[in-house]
Structure formats: structure tokens, C-alpha cells
mmCIF file as gemmi writes it, N, C-alpha and C atoms, coordinates in Angstrom:
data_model
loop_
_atom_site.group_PDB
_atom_site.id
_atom_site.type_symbol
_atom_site.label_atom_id
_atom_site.label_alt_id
_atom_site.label_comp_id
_atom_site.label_asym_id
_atom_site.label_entity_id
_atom_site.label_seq_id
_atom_site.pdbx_PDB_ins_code
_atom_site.Cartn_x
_atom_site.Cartn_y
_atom_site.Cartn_z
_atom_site.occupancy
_atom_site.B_iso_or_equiv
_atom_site.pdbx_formal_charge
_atom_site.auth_seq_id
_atom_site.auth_asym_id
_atom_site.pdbx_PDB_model_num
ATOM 1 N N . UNK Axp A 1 ? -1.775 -23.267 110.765 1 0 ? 1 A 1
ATOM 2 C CA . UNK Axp A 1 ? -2.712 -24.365 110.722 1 0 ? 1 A 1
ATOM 3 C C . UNK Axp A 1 ? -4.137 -23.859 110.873 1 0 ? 1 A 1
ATOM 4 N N . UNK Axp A 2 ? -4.461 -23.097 111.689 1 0 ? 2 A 1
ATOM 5 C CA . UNK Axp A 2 ? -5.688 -22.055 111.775 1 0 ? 2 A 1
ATOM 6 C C . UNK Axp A 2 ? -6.34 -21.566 109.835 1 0 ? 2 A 1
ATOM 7 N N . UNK Axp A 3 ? -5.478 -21.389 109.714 1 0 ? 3 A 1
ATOM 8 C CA . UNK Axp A 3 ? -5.899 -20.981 108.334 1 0 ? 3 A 1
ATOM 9 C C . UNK Axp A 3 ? -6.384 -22.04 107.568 1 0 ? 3 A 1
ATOM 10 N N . UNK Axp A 4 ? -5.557 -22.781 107.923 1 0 ? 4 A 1
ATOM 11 C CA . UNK Axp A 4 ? -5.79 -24.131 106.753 1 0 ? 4 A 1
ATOM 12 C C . UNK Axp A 4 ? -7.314 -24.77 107.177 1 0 ? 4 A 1
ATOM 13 N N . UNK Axp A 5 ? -7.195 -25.118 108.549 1 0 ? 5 A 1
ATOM 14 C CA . UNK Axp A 5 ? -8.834 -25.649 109.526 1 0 ? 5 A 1
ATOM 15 C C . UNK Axp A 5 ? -9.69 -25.031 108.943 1 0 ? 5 A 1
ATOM 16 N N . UNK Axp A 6 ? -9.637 -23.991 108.827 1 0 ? 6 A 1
ATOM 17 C CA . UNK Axp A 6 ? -11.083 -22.663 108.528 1 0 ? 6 A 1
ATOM 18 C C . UNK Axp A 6 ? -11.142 -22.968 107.402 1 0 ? 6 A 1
ATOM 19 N N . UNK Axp A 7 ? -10.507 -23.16 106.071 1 0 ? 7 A 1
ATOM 20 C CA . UNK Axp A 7 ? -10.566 -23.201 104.628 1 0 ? 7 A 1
ATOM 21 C C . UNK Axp A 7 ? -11.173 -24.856 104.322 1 0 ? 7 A 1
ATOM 22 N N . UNK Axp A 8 ? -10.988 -25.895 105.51 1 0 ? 8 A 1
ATOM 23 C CA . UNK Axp A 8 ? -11.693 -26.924 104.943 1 0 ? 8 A 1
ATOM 24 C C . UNK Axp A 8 ? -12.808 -27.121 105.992 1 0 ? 8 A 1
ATOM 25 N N . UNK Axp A 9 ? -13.095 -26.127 106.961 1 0 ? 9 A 1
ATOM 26 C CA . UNK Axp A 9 ? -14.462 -26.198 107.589 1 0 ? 9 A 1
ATOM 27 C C . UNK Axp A 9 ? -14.366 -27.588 108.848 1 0 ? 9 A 1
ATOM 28 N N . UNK Axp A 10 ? -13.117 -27.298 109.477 1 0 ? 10 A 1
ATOM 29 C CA . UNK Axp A 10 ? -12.457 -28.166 110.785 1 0 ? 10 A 1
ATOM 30 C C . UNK Axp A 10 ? -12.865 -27.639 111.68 1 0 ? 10 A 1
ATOM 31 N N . UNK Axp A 11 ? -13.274 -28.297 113.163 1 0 ? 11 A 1
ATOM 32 C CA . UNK Axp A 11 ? -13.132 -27.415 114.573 1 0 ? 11 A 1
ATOM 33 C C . UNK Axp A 11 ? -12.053 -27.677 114.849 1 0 ? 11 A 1
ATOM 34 N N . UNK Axp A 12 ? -10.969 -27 114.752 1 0 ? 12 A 1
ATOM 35 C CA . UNK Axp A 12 ? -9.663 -27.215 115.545 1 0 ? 12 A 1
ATOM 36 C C . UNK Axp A 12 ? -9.709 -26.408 116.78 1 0 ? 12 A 1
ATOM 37 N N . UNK Axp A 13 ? -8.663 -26.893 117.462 1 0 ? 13 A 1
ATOM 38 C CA . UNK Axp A 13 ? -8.522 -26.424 119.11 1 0 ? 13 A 1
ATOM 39 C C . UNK Axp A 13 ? -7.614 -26.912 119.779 1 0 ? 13 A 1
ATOM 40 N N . UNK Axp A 14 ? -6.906 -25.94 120.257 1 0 ? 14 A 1
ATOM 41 C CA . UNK Axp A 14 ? -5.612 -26.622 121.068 1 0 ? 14 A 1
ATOM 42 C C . UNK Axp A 14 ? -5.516 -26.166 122.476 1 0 ? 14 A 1
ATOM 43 N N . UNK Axp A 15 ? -4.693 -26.678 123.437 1 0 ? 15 A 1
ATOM 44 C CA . UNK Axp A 15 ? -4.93 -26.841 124.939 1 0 ? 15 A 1
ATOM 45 C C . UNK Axp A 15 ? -3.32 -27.28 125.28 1 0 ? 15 A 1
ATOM 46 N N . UNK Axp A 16 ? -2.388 -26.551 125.056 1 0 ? 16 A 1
ATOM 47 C CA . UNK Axp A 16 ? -1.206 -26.517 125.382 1 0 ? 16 A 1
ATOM 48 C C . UNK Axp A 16 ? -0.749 -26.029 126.331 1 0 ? 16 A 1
ATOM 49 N N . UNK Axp A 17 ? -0.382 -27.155 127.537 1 0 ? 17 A 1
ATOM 50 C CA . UNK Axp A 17 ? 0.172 -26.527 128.611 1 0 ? 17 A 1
ATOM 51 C C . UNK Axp A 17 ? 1.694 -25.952 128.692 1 0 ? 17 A 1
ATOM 52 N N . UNK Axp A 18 ? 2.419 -24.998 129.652 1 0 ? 18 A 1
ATOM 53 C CA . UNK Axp A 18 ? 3.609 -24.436 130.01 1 0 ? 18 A 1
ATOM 54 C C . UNK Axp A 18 ? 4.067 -26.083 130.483 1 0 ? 18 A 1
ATOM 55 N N . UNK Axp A 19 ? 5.411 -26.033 130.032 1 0 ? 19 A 1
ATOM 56 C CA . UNK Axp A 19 ? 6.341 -26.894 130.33 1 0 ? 19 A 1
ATOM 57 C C . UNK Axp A 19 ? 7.857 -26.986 129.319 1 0 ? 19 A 1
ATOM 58 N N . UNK Axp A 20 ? 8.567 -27.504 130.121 1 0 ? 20 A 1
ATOM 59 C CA . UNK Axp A 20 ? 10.202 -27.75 129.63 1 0 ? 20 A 1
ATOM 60 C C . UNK Axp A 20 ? 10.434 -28.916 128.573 1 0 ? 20 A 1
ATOM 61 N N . UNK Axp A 21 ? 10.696 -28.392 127.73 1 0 ? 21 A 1
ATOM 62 C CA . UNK Axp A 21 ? 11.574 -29.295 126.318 1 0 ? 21 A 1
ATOM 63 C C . UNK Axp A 21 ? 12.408 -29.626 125.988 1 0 ? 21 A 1
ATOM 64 N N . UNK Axp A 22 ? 13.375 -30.155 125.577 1 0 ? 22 A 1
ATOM 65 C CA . UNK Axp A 22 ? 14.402 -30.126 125.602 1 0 ? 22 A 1
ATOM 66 C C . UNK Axp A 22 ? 14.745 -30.733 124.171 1 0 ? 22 A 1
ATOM 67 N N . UNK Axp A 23 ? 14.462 -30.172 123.439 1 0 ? 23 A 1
ATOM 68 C CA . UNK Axp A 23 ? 14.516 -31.265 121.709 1 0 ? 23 A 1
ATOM 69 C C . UNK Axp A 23 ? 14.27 -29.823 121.153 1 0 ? 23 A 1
ATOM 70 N N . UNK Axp A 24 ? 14.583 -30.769 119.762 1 0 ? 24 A 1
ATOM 71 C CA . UNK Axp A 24 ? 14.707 -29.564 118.15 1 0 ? 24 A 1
ATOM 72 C C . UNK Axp A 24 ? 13.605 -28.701 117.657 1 0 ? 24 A 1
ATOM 73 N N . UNK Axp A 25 ? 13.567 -27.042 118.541 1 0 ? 25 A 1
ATOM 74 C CA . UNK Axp A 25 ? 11.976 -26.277 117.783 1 0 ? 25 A 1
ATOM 75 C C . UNK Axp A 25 ? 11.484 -27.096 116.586 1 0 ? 25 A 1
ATOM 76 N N . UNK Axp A 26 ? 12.397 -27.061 115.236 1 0 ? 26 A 1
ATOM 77 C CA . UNK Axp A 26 ? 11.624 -27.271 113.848 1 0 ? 26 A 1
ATOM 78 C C . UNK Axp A 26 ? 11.595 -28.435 114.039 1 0 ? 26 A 1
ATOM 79 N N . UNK Axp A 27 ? 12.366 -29.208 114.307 1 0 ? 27 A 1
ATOM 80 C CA . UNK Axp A 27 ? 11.784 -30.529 114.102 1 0 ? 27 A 1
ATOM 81 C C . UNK Axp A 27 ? 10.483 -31.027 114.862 1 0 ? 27 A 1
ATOM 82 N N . UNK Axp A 28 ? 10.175 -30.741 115.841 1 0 ? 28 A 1
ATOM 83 C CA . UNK Axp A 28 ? 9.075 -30.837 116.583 1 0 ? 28 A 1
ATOM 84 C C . UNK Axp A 28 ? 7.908 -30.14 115.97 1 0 ? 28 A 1
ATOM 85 N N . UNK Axp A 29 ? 8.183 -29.096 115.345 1 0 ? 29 A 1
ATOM 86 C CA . UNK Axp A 29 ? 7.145 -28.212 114.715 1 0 ? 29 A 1
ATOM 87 C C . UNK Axp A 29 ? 6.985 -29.501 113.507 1 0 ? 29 A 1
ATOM 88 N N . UNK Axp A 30 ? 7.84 -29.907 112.857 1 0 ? 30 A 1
ATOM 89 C CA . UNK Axp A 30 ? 7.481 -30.392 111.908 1 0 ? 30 A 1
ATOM 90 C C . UNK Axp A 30 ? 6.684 -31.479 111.77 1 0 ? 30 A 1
ATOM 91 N N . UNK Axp A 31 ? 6.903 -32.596 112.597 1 0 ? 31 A 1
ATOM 92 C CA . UNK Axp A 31 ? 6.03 -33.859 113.213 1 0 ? 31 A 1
ATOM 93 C C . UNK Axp A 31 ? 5.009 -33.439 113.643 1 0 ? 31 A 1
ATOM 94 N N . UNK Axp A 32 ? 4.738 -32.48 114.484 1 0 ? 32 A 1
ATOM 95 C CA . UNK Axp A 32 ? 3.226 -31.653 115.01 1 0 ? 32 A 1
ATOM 96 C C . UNK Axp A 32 ? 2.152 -31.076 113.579 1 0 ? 32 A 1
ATOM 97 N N . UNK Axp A 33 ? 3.204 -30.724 112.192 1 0 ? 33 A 1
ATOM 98 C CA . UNK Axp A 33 ? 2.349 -30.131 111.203 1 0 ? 33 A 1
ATOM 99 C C . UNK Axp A 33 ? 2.221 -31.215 110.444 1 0 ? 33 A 1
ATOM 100 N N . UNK Axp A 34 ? 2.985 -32.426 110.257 1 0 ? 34 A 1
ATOM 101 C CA . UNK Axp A 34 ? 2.632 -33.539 109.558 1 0 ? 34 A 1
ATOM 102 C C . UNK Axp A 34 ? 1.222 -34.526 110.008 1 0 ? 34 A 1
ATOM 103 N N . UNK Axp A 35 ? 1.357 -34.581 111.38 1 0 ? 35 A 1
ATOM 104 C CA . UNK Axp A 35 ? 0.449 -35.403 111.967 1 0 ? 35 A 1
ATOM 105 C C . UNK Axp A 35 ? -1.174 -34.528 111.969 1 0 ? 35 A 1
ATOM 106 N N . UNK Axp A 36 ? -1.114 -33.349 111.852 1 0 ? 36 A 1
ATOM 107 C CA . UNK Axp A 36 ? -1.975 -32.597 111.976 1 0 ? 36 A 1
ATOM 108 C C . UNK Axp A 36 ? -2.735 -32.215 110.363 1 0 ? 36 A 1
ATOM 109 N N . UNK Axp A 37 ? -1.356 -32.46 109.628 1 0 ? 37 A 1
ATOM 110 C CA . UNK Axp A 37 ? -2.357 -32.46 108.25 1 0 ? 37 A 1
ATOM 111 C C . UNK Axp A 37 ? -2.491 -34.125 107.614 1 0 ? 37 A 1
ATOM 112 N N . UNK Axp A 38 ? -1.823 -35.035 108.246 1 0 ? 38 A 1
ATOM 113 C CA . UNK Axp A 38 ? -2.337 -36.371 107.863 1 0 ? 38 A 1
ATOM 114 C C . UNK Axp A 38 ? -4.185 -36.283 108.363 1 0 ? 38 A 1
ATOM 115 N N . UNK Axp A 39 ? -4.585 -35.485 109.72 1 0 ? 39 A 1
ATOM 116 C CA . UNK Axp A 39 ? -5.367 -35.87 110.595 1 0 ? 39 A 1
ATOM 117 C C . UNK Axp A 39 ? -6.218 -34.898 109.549 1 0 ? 39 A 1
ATOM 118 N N . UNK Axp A 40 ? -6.165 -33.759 109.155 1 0 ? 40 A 1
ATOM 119 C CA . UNK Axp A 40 ? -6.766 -32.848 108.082 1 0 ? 40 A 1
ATOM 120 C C . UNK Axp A 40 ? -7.468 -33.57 107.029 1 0 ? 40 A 1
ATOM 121 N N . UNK Axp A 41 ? -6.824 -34.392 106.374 1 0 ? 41 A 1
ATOM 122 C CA . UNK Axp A 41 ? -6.665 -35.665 105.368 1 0 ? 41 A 1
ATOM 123 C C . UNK Axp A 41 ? -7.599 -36.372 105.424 1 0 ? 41 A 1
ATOM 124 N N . UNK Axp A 42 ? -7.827 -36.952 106.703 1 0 ? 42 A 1
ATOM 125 C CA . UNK Axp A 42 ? -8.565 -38.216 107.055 1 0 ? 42 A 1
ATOM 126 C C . UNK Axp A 42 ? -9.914 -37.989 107.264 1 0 ? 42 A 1
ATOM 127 N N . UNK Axp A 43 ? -10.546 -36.566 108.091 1 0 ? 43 A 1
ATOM 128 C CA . UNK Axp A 43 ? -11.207 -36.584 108.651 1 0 ? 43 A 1
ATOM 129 C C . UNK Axp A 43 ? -12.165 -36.33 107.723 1 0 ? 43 A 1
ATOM 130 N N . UNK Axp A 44 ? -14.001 -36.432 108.222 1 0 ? 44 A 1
ATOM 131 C CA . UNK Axp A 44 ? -15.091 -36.355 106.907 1 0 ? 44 A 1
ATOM 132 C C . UNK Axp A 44 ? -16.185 -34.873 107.629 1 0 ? 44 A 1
ATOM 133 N N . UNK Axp A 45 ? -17.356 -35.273 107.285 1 0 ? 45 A 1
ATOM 134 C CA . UNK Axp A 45 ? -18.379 -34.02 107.548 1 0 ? 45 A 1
ATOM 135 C C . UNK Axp A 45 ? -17.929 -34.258 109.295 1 0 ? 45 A 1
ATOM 136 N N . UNK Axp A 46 ? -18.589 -32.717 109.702 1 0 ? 46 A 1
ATOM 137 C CA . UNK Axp A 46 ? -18.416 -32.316 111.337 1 0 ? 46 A 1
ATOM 138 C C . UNK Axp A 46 ? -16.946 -33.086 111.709 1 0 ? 46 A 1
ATOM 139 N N . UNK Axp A 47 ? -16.211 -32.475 110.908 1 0 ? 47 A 1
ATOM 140 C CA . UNK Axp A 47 ? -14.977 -32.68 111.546 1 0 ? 47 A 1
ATOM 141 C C . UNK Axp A 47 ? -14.366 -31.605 112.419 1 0 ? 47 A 1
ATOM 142 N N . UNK Axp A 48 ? -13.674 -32.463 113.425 1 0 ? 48 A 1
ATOM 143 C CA . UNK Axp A 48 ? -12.56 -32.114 114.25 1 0 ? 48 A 1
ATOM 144 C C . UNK Axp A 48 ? -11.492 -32.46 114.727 1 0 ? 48 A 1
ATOM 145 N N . UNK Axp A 49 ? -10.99 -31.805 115.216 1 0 ? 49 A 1
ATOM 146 C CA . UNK Axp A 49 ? -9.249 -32.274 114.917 1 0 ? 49 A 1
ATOM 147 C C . UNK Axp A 49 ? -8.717 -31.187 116.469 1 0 ? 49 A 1
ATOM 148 N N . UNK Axp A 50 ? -8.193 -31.871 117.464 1 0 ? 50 A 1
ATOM 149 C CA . UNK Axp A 50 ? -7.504 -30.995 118.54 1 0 ? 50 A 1
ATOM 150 C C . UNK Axp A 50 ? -6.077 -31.483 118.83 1 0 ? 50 A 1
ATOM 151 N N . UNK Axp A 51 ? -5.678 -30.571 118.661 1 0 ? 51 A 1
ATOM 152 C CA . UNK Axp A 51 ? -4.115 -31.037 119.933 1 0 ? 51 A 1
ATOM 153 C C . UNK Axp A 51 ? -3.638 -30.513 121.231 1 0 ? 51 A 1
ATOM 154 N N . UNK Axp A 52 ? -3.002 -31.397 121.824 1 0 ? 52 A 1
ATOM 155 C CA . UNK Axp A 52 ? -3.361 -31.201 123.49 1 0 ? 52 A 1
ATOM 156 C C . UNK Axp A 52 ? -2.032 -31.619 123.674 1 0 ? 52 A 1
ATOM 157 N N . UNK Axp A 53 ? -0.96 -30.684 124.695 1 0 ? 53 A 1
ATOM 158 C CA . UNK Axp A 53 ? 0.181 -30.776 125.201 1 0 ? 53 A 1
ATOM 159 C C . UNK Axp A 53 ? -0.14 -30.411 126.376 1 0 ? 53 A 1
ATOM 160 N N . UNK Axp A 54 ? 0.964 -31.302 127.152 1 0 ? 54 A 1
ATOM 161 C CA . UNK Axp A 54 ? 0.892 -31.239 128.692 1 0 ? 54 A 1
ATOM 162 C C . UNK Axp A 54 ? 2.077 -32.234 129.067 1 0 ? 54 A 1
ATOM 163 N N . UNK Axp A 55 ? 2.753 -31.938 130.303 1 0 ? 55 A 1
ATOM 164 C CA . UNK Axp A 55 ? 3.614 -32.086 131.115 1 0 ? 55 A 1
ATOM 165 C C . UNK Axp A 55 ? 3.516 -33.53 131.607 1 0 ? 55 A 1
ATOM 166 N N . UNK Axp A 56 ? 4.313 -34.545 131.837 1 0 ? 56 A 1
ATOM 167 C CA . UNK Axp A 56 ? 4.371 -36.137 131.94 1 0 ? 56 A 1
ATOM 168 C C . UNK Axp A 56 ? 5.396 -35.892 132.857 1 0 ? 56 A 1
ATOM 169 N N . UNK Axp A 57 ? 5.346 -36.979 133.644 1 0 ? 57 A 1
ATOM 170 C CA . UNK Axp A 57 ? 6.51 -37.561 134.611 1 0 ? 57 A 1
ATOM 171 C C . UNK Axp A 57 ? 8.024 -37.448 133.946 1 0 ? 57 A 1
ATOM 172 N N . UNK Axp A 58 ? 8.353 -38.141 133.005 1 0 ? 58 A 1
ATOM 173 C CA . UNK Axp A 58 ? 9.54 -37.832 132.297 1 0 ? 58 A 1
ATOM 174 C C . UNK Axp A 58 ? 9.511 -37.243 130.79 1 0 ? 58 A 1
ATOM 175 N N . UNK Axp A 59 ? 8.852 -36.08 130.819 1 0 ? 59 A 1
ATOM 176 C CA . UNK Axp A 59 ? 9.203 -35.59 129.97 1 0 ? 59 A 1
ATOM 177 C C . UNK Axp A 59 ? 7.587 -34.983 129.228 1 0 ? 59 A 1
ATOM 178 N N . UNK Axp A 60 ? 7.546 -34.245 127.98 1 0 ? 60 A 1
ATOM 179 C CA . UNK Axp A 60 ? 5.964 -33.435 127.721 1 0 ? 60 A 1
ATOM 180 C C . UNK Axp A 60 ? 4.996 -34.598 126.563 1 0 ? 60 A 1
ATOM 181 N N . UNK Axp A 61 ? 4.165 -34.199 126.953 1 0 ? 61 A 1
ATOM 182 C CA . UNK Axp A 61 ? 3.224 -35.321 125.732 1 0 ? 61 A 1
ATOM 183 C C . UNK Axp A 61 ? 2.345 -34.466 124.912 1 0 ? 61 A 1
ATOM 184 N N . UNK Axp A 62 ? 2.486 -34.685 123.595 1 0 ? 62 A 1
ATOM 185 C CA . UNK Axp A 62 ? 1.698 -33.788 122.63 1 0 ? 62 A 1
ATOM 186 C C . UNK Axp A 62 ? 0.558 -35.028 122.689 1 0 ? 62 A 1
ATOM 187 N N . UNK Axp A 63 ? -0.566 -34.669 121.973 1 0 ? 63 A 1
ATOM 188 C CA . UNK Axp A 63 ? -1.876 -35.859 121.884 1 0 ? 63 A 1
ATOM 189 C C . UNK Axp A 63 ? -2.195 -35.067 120.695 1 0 ? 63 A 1
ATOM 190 N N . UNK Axp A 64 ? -2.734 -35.591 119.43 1 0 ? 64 A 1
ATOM 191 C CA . UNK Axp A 64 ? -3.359 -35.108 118.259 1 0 ? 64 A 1
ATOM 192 C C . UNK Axp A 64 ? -4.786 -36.165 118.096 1 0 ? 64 A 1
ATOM 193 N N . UNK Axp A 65 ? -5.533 -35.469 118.471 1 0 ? 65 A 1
ATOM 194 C CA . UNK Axp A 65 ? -7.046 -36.396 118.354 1 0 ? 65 A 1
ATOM 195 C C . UNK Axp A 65 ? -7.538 -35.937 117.126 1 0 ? 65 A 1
ATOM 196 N N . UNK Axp A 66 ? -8.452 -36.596 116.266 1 0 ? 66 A 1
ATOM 197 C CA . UNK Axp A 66 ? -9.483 -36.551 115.572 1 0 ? 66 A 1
ATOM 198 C C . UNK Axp A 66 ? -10.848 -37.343 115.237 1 0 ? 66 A 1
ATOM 199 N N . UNK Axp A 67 ? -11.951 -36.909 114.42 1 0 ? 67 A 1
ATOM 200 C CA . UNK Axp A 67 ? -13.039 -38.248 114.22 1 0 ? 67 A 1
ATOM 201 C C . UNK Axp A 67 ? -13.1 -38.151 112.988 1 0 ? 67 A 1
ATOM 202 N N . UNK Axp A 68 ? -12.013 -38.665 112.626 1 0 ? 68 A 1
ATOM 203 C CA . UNK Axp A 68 ? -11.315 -39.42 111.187 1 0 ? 68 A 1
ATOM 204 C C . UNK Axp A 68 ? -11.402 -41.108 111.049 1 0 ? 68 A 1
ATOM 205 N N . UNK Axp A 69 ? -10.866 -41.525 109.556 1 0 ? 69 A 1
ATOM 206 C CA . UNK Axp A 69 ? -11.078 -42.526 109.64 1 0 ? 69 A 1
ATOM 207 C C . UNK Axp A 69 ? -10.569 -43.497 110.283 1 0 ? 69 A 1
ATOM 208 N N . UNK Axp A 70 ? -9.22 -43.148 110.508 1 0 ? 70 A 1
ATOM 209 C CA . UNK Axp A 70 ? -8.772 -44.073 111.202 1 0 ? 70 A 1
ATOM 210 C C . UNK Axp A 70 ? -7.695 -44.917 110.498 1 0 ? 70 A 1
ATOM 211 N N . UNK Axp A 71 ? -6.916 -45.661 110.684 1 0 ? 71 A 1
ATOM 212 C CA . UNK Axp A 71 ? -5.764 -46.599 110.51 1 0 ? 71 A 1
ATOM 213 C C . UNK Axp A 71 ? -6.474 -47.748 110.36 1 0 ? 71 A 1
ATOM 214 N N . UNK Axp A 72 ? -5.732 -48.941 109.498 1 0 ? 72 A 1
ATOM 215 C CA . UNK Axp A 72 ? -6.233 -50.214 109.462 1 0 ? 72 A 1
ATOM 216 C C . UNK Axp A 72 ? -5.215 -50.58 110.364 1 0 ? 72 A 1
ATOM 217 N N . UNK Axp A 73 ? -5.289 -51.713 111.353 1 0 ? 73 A 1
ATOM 218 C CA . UNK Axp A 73 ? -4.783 -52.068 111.588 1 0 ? 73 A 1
ATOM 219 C C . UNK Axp A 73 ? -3.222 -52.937 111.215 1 0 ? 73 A 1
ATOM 220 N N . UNK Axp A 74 ? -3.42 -53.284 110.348 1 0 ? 74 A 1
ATOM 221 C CA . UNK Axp A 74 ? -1.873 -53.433 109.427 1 0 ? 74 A 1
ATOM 222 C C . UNK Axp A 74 ? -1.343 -52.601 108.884 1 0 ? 74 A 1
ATOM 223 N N . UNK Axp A 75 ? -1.867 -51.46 108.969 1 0 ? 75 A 1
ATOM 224 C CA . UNK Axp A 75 ? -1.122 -50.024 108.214 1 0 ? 75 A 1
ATOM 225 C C . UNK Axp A 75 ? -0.415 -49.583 109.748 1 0 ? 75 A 1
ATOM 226 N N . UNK Axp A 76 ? -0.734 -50.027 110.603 1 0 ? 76 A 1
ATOM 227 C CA . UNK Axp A 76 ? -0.351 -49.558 112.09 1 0 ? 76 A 1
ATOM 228 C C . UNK Axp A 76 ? 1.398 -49.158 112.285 1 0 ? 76 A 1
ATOM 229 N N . UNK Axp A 77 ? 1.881 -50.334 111.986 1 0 ? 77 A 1
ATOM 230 C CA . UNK Axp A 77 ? 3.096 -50.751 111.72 1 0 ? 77 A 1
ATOM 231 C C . UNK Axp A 77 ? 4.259 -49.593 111.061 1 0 ? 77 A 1
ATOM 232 N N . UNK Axp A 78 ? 3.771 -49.405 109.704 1 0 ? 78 A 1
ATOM 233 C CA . UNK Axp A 78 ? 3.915 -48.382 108.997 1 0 ? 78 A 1
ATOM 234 C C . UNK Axp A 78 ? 4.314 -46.922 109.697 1 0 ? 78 A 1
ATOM 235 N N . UNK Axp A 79 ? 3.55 -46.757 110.69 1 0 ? 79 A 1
ATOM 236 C CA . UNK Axp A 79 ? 3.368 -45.131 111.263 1 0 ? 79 A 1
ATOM 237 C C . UNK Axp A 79 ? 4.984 -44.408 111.608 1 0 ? 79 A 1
ATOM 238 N N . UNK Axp A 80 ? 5.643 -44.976 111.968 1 0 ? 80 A 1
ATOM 239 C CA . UNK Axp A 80 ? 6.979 -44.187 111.736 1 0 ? 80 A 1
ATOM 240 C C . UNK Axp A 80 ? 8.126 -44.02 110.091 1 0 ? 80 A 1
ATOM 241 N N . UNK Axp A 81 ? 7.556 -44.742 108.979 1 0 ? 81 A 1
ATOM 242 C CA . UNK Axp A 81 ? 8.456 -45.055 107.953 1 0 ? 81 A 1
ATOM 243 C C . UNK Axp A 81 ? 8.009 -43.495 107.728 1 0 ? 81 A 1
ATOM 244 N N . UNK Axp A 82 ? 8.853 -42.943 106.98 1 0 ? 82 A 1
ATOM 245 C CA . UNK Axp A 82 ? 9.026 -41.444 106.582 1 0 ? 82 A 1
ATOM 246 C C . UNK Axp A 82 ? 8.264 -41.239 105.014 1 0 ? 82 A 1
């Protein structure tokens, strides 16, 4: 993903803490590279794009931020159909 950021002129940055998983490497990799190039997609000039993992009460939380455009609100709905 580093490669890809640099080739469209992204600040990417990630902040991944140590913690226990318990779910599918690729599949997790894969939802992490989808959401990260939807967020690639969206975003316009002085873009950035971070993801941030860290440790939760029951269980780890990935966060994928950007200052992209954003979702319409009725497209909201949508966000899990494949």
C-alpha cells in the first residue's frame, strides 16, 4: 500500500498497536486493502489517508480515516453488500 500512497501523492500512516486476533490473516488483510483503496479513491488534493489498530475491551479495532469525500448518506446502507 506504501507504494501505491507515494504514486498518487497520499500522506499515509499507520499506528498499529501489539494485540491478540483471533480471525482469518487474508481475509482481514483483504477488508483492510479494500477499505484502504476505496479511501485512495475518494480522497482529493492534500490528501490523507491513516489506519490505526489498537486493542478494545472485547476484542482489536482497526480505524481507516481519511479527508475524502465521503458517503451520502443513503449510500450508507450499502457499505457491507460485496
Amino acid at each position: 500500500m506504501d507504494l501505491l500512497m507515494k504514486e498518487n501523492h497520499i500522506r499515509f500512516s499507520t499506528i498499529i498497536e501489539p494485540g491478540e486476533l483471533s480471525i482469518e490473516p487474508d481475509l482481514i488483510k483483504t477488508v483492510c486493502l479494500n477499505l484502504l483503496d476505496n479511501a485512495r479513491k475518494a480522497v482529493g488534493g492534500n490528501a490523507r489517508i491513516s489506519l490505526k489498530g489498537h486493542p478494545v475491551e472485547r476484542g482489536y479495532q482497526f480505524i481507516i480515516e481519511d479527508n475524502g469525500c465521503g458517503m451520502e448518506t443513503n449510500e450508507l446502507s450499502k457499505i457491507k453488500e460485496a
